[in-house]
Coordinates of C-alpha atoms in Angstrom, one line a residue:
M293 CA 170.0 302.4 254.1
K294 CA 173.7 302.8 253.9
N295 CA 174.1 299.0 254.5
F296 CA 171.7 298.3 251.6
V297 CA 173.7 300.5 249.3
V298 CA 177.0 298.9 250.4
K299 CA 175.6 295.4 249.9
T300 CA 174.2 296.2 246.5
I301 CA 177.6 297.7 245.4
A302 CA 179.4 294.6 246.7
N303 CA 176.9 292.3 244.8
A304 CA 177.5 294.4 241.6
G305 CA 181.2 294.0 242.1
A306 CA 180.9 290.3 242.6
L307 CA 178.7 290.0 239.5
A308 CA 181.3 292.0 237.5
V309 CA 184.1 289.6 238.5
A310 CA 182.0 286.6 237.5
V311 CA 181.2 288.3 234.1
W312 CA 184.9 289.0 233.7
L313 CA 186.1 285.5 234.6
L314 CA 183.5 283.3 232.9
D315 CA 182.8 283.5 229.2
K316 CA 179.3 282.1 229.5
I317 CA 178.1 284.8 231.9
T318 CA 177.5 287.7 229.6
L319 CA 176.8 291.4 230.1
T320 CA 176.2 293.1 226.8
G321 CA 175.6 296.8 226.2
G322 CA 177.1 299.9 224.7
S323 CA 179.2 302.1 227.0
T324 CA 180.9 301.3 230.2
G325 CA 178.3 303.5 232.1
K326 CA 175.4 301.5 230.6
K327 CA 177.1 298.3 231.7
A328 CA 177.7 299.6 235.2
G329 CA 174.0 300.7 235.4
T330 CA 172.9 297.2 234.2
L331 CA 175.2 295.6 236.9
I332 CA 173.6 297.7 239.6
L333 CA 170.1 296.7 238.4
V334 CA 171.1 293.0 238.2
A335 CA 172.6 293.3 241.7
L336 CA 169.3 294.6 242.9
V337 CA 167.4 291.7 241.3
F338 CA 170.0 289.3 242.7
G339 CA 169.5 290.7 246.1
L340 CA 165.8 290.5 245.9
V341 CA 166.0 286.9 244.7
N342 CA 168.3 286.0 247.6
L343 CA 166.0 287.8 250.1
L344 CA 162.7 286.4 249.0
V345 CA 163.3 283.1 247.2
K346 CA 166.4 281.6 248.7
P347 CA 165.1 281.2 252.3
I348 CA 162.1 279.3 251.0
V349 CA 164.3 277.0 248.8
Q350 CA 166.6 276.4 251.8
V351 CA 163.8 275.4 254.0
L352 CA 162.3 273.1 251.4
T353 CA 165.7 271.4 250.7
F354 CA 167.0 271.3 254.3
P355 CA 167.3 267.5 254.3
L356 CA 169.6 267.8 251.2
F357 CA 171.7 270.3 253.1
I358 CA 172.1 267.9 255.9
L359 CA 172.8 264.9 253.6
T360 CA 175.5 266.7 251.6
L361 CA 177.0 268.5 254.6
G362 CA 176.2 271.9 253.1
L363 CA 177.5 271.3 249.6
F364 CA 173.9 271.6 248.3
T365 CA 174.4 275.3 249.0
L366 CA 176.3 275.5 245.7
V367 CA 173.2 274.1 243.8
V368 CA 170.9 276.6 245.5
N369 CA 173.3 279.5 244.7
A370 CA 173.4 278.3 241.1
L371 CA 169.6 278.2 240.9
M372 CA 169.4 281.7 242.4
L373 CA 171.8 283.0 239.7
L374 CA 169.8 281.2 237.0
L375 CA 166.6 282.8 238.3
T376 CA 168.3 286.2 238.3
S377 CA 169.4 285.7 234.7
W378 CA 165.8 284.7 233.7
L379 CA 164.3 287.7 235.5
A380 CA 166.9 290.0 233.9
G381 CA 165.8 288.7 230.6
K382 CA 162.2 289.5 231.5
L383 CA 163.2 293.0 232.6
D384 CA 165.1 293.6 229.4
L385 CA 168.5 293.7 231.2
S386 CA 171.4 292.5 229.1
F387 CA 172.7 289.9 231.6
H388 CA 172.7 286.1 230.8
V389 CA 174.0 283.0 232.4
E390 CA 174.4 280.1 230.0
G391 CA 174.0 276.6 231.6
F392 CA 173.8 275.1 235.1
W393 CA 177.5 274.4 235.5
T394 CA 178.4 277.9 234.6
A395 CA 175.9 279.0 237.2
V396 CA 177.5 276.8 239.8
L397 CA 180.9 278.2 239.1
G398 CA 179.5 281.8 238.9
G399 CA 177.6 281.3 242.2
L400 CA 180.9 280.2 243.8
I401 CA 182.8 283.2 242.5
I402 CA 180.0 285.6 243.4
S403 CA 179.9 284.2 247.0
V404 CA 183.6 284.4 247.5
V405 CA 184.0 287.9 246.0
S406 CA 180.9 289.3 247.8
W407 CA 182.1 287.9 251.1
A408 CA 185.5 289.5 250.6
L409 CA 184.1 292.9 249.6
N410 CA 181.6 292.9 252.5
A411 CA 184.5 292.1 254.9
F412 CA 186.3 295.3 253.8
L413 CA 183.4 297.7 253.1
P414 CA 181.7 299.5 256.0
D415 CA 178.5 297.9 257.2
K416 CA 177.1 300.3 259.8
D417 CA 173.8 302.2 259.1

């Protein structure tokens, strides 16, 4: 359980960095507390998307991973971020990603920041 909480916080931090760096990834809301709560909820949605949808997409696009020597991972990460943005809209969360190329850059930022945070945060249950 502790590992799940740590990974969710790391994802929320990575999403916050992407929102901070990219103008076309927006998080609207009133107070800082409301924004932090929204980031946690979006991180949960993002984690579920990566847990449930991403493996299926990776299996279906495996030849493209081989052909592009793994660079297709950027496209899959962008699609997962766009799906998270769409689901956040359906769940009435104030998180939006505008455009595919913004999602590619946002996915790259989220991957790097999440990796760095997970390297320094404890991961034992």
